[in-house]
CSV table of C-alpha atoms and ligand atoms in Angstrom, one decimal:
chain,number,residue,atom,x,y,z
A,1,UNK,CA,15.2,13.0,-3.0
A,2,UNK,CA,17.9,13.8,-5.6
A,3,UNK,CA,21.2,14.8,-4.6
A,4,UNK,CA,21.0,18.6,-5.3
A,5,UNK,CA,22.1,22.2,-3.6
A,6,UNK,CA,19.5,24.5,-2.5
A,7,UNK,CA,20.3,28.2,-2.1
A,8,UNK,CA,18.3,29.0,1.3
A,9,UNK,CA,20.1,32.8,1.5
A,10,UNK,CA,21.9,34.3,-1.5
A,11,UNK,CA,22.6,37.4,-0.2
A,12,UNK,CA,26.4,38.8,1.3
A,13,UNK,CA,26.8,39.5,4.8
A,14,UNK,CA,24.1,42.4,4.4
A,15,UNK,CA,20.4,40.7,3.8
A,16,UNK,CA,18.4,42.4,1.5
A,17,UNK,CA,14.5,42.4,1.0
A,18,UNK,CA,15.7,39.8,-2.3
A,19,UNK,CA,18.3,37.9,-0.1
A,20,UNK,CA,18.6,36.2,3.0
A,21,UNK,CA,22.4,35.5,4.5
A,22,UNK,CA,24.2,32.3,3.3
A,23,UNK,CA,23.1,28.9,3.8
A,24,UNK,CA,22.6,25.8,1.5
A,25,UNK,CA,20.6,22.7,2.0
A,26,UNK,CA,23.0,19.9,0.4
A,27,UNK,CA,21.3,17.1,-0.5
A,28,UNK,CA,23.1,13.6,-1.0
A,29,UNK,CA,21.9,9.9,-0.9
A,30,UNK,CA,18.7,10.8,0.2
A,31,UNK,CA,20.3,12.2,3.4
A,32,UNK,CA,20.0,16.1,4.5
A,33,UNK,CA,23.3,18.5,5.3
A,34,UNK,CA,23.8,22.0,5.7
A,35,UNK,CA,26.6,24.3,4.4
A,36,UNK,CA,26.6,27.0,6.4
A,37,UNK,CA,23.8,28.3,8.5
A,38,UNK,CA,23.2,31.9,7.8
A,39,UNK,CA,19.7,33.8,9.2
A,40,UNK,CA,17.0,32.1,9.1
A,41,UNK,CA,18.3,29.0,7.2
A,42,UNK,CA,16.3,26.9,10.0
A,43,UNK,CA,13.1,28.4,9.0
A,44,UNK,CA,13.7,28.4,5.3
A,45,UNK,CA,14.1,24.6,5.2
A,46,UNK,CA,10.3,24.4,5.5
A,47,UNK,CA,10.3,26.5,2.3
A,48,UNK,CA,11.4,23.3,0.3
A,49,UNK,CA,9.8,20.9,2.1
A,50,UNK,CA,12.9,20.2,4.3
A,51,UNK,CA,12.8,18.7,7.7
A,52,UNK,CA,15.3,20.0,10.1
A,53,UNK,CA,15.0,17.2,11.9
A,54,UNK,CA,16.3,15.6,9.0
A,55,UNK,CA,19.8,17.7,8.7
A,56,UNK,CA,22.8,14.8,9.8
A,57,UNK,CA,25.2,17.8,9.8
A,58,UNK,CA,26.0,20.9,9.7
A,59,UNK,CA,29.3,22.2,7.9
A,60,UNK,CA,30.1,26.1,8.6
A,61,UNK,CA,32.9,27.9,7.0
A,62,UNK,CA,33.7,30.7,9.7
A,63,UNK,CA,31.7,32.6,12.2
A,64,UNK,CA,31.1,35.4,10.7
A,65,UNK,CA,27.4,36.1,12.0
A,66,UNK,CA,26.1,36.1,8.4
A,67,UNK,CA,27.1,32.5,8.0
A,68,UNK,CA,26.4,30.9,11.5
A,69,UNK,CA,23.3,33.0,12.9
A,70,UNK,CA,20.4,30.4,12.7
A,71,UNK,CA,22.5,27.8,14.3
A,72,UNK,CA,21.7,28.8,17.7
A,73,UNK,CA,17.8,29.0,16.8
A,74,UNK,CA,18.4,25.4,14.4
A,75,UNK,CA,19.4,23.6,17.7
A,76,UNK,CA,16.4,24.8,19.9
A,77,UNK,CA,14.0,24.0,17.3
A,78,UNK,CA,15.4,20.3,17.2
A,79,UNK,CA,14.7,20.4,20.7
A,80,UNK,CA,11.4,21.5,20.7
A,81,UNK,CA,11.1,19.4,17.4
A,82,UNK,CA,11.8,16.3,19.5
A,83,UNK,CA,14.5,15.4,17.6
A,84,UNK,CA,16.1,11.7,18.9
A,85,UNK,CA,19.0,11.4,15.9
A,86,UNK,CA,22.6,12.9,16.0
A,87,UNK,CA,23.4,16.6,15.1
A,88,UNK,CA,26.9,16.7,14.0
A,89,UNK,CA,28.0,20.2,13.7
A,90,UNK,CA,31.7,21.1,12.0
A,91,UNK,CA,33.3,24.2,11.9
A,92,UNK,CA,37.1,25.5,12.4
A,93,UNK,CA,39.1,25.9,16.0
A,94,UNK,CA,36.5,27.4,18.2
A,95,UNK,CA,33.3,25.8,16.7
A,96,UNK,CA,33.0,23.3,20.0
A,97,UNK,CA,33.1,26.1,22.8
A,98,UNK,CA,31.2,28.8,20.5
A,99,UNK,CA,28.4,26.1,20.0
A,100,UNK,CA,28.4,25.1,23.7
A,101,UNK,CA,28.3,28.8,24.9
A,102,UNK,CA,25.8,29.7,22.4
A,103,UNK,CA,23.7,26.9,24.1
A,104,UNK,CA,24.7,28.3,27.9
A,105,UNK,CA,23.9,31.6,27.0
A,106,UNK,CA,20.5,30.8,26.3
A,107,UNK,CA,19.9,28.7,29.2
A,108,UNK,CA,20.1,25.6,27.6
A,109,UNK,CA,22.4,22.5,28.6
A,110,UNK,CA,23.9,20.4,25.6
A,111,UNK,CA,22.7,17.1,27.7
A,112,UNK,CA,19.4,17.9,27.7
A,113,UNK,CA,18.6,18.5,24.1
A,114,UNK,CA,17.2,15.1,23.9
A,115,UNK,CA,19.4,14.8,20.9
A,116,UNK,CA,23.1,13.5,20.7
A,117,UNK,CA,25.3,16.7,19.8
A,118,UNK,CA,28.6,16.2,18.1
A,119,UNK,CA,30.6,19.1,17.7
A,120,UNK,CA,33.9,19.3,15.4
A,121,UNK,CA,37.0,21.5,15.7
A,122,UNK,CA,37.8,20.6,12.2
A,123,UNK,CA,41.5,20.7,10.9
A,124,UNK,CA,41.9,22.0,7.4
A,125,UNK,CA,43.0,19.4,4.8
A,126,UNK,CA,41.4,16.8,6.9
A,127,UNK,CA,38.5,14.9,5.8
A,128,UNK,CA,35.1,14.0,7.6
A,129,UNK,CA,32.9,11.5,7.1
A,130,UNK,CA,28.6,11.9,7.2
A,131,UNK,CA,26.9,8.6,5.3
A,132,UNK,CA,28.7,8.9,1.8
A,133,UNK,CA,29.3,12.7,2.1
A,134,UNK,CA,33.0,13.1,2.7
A,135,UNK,CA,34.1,16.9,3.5
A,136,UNK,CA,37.4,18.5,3.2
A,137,UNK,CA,38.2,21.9,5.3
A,138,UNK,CA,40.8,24.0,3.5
A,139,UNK,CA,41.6,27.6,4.7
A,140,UNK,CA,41.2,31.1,3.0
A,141,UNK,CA,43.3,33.8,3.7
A,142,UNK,CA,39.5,35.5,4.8
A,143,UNK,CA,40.4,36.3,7.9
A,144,UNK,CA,44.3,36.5,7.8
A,145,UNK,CA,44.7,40.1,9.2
A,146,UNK,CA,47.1,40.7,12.2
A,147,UNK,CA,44.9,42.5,14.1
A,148,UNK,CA,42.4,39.4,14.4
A,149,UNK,CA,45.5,37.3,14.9
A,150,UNK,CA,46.7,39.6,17.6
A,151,UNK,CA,43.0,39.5,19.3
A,152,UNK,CA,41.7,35.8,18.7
A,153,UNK,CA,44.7,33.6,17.7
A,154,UNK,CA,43.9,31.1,15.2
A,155,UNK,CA,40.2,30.6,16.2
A,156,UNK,CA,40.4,33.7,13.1
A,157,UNK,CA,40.1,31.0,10.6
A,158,UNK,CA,37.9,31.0,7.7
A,159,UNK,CA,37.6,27.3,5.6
A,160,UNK,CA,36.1,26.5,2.5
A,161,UNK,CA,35.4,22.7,1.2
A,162,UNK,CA,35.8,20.5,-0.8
A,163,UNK,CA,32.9,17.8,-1.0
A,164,UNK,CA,32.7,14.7,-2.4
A,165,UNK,CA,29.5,12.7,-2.9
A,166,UNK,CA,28.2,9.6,-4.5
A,167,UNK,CA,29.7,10.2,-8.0
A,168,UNK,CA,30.3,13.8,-7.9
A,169,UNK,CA,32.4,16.6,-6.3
A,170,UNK,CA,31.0,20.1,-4.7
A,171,UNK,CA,33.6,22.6,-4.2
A,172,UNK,CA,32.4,25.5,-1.8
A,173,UNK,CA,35.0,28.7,-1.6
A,174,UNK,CA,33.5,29.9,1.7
A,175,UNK,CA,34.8,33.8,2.0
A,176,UNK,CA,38.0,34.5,0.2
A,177,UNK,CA,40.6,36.9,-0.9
A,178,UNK,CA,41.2,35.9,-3.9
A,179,UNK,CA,40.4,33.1,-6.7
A,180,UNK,CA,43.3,31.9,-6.9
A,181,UNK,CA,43.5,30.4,-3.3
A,182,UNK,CA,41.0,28.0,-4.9
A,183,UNK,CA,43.8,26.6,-7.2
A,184,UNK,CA,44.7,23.8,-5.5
A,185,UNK,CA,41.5,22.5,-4.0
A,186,UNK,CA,40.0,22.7,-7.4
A,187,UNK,CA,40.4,19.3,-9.1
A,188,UNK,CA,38.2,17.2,-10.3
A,189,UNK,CA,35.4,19.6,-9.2
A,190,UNK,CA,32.1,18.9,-11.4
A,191,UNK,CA,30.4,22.5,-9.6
A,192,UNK,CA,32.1,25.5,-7.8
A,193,UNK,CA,29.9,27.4,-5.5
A,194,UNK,CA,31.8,30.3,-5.4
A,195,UNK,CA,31.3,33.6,-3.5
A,196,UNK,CA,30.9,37.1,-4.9
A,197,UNK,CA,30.5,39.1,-1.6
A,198,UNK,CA,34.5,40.2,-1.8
A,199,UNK,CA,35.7,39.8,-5.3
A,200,UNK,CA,35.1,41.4,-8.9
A,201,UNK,CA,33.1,38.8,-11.4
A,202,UNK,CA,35.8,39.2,-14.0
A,203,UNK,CA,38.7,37.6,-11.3
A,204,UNK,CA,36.0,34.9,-11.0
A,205,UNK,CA,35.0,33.8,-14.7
A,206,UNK,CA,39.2,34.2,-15.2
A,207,UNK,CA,39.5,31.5,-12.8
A,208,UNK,CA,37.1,29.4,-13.7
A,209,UNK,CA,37.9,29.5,-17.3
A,210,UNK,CA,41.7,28.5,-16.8
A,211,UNK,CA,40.8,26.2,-13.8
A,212,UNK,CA,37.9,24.5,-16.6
A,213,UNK,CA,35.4,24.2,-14.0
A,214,UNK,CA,32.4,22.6,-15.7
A,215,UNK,CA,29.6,24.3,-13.3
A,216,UNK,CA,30.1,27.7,-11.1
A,217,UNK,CA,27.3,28.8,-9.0
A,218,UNK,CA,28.1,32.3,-7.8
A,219,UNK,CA,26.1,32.9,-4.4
A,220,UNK,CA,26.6,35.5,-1.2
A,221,UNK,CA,25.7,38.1,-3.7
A,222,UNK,CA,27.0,41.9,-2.8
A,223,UNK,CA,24.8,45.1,-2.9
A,224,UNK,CA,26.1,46.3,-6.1
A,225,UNK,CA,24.9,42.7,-8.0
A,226,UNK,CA,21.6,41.9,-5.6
A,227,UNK,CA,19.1,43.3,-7.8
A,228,UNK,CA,20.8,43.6,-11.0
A,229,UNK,CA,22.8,39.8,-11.1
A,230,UNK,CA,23.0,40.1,-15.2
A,231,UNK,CA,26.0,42.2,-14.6
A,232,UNK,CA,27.3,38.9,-12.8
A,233,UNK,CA,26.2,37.2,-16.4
A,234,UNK,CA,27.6,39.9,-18.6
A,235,UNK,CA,31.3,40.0,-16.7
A,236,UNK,CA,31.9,35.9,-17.5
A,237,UNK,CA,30.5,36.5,-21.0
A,238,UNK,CA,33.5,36.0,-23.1
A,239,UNK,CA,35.3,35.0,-20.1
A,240,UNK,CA,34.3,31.7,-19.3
A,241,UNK,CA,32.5,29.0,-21.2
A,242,UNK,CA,31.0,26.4,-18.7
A,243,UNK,CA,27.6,26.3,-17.1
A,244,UNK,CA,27.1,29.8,-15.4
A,245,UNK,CA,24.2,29.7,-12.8
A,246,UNK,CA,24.0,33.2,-10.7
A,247,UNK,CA,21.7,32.3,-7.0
A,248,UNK,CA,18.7,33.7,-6.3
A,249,UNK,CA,17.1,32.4,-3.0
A,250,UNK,CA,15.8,29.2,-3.6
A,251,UNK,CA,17.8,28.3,-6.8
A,252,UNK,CA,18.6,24.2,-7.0
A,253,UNK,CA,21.2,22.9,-8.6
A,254,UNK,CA,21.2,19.1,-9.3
A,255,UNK,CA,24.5,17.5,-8.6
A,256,UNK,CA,26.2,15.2,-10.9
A,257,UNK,CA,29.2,13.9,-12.5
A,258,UNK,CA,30.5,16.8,-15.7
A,259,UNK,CA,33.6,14.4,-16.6
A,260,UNK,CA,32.1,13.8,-20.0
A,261,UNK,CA,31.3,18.0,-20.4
A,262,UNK,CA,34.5,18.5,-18.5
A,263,UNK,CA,35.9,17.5,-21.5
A,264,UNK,CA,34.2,20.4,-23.8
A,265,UNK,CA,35.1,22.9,-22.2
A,266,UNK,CA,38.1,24.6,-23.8
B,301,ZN,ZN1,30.5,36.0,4.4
């Protein structure tokens, strides 16, 4: 298995008939994670020949439904699936008591899963450790509106990551604001997953181009780009000069060290 991304949903927070919601199978060391866990990413493992019994860990960004809805589906299944191995599931303040309700609701009790369930209020600019995937929460200003302050405190958080694996580094905005929030999160970064569901392409190839990210993998794809995505191609044309790849459902990407193309692009 070689360490790669797989784009299970492509799509923003409204799935089309060409998109489903967000979710990438991340593939490192021959072991199995998840970035996010949008509708029906559970399903769409099977797609690719993926085992959910096989995912070590789950990291979510927010809980926006588009980016968390499978996961109470992705835990029954392991159930049913027999699953004995650890599920480690990440996600900001909130995740542990979402997750656990989520399980209540639906008349299920986290001890009899049959599974070991390990559940993560992640602090951002921490770092958490799954085999030799190491993750990185930072926050977005996504959610930074007074009114969602006023009304859920700072369970209103919205993350992206930075992940490092054996030999390379995976940088995943999550939902932003702006580009720019990227800035300092950005070094070093061999591909950029970056989302297009609440900015202009143009702000993105800008950034890319001065932050010299060798890779950028634009995903969580708005209405106005879903079935027309060259637009996405034709705003970083002139723009930005590194590897453009624009996500369709089931797009790979194989992940590996760029520091020797780093170097070419100008
Ligand atoms: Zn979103």
């Amino acid at each position: 298995m070689p360490d790669e991304i797989i784009v299970l949903g492509s799509s923003s927070g409204l799935p089309t008939e060409r998109r489903f919601a967000p979710g990438y199978a991340l593939t490192a060391a021959g072991k199995l994670f998840l970035l996010d866990c949008g509708a029906p990413a559970s399903t769409l493992l099977y797609r690719y020949q993926l085992d959910p019994v096989d995912v070590e860990a789950i990291f979510l960004s927010h809980w926006h439904m588009d980016h968390v809805a499978s996961l109470g589906l992705f835990l029954s299944q392991n159930r049913l699936l027999k699953r004995l191995g650890p599920l480690a599931v990440y996600g900001p303040r909130g995740t542990r008591g979402k997750v656990r309700r989520l399980l209540s609701d639906s008349f299920l009790l986290a001890d009899e899963l049959g599974y070991p369930l390990n559940l993560t209020n992640i602090e951002c600019n921490e770092s958490y450790q799954e085999a030799l995937l190491r993750v990185t929460y930072f926050k977005t200003q996504h959610l930074e509106r007074p009114k969602l302050k006023t009304q859920f405190g700072s369970k209103a958080t919205a993350c992206g990551m930075v992940i490092d694996g054996p030999g390379w580094r995976v940088v995943y905005s999550g939902d932003l604001s702006s580009s720019q929030e990227l800035g300092p999160y950005i070094e070093g970064c061999d591909l950029l997953i970056h989302e297009m569901a609440h900015l202009p392409p143009e702000e993105v190839a800008t950034f890319a181009a001065t932050a010299k990210i060798p890779h950028v993998l634009i995903s969580h794809i708005g209405p106005e780009f879903d079935e027309a995505p060259e637009k996405i191609v034709e705003a970083f044309a002139g723009i930005y000069r590194g590897q453009l790849t624009v996500a369709e459902d089931g797009t790979r990407v194989a992940l590996k060290s760029t520091s020797r193309q780093k170097k070419q692009v100008s």
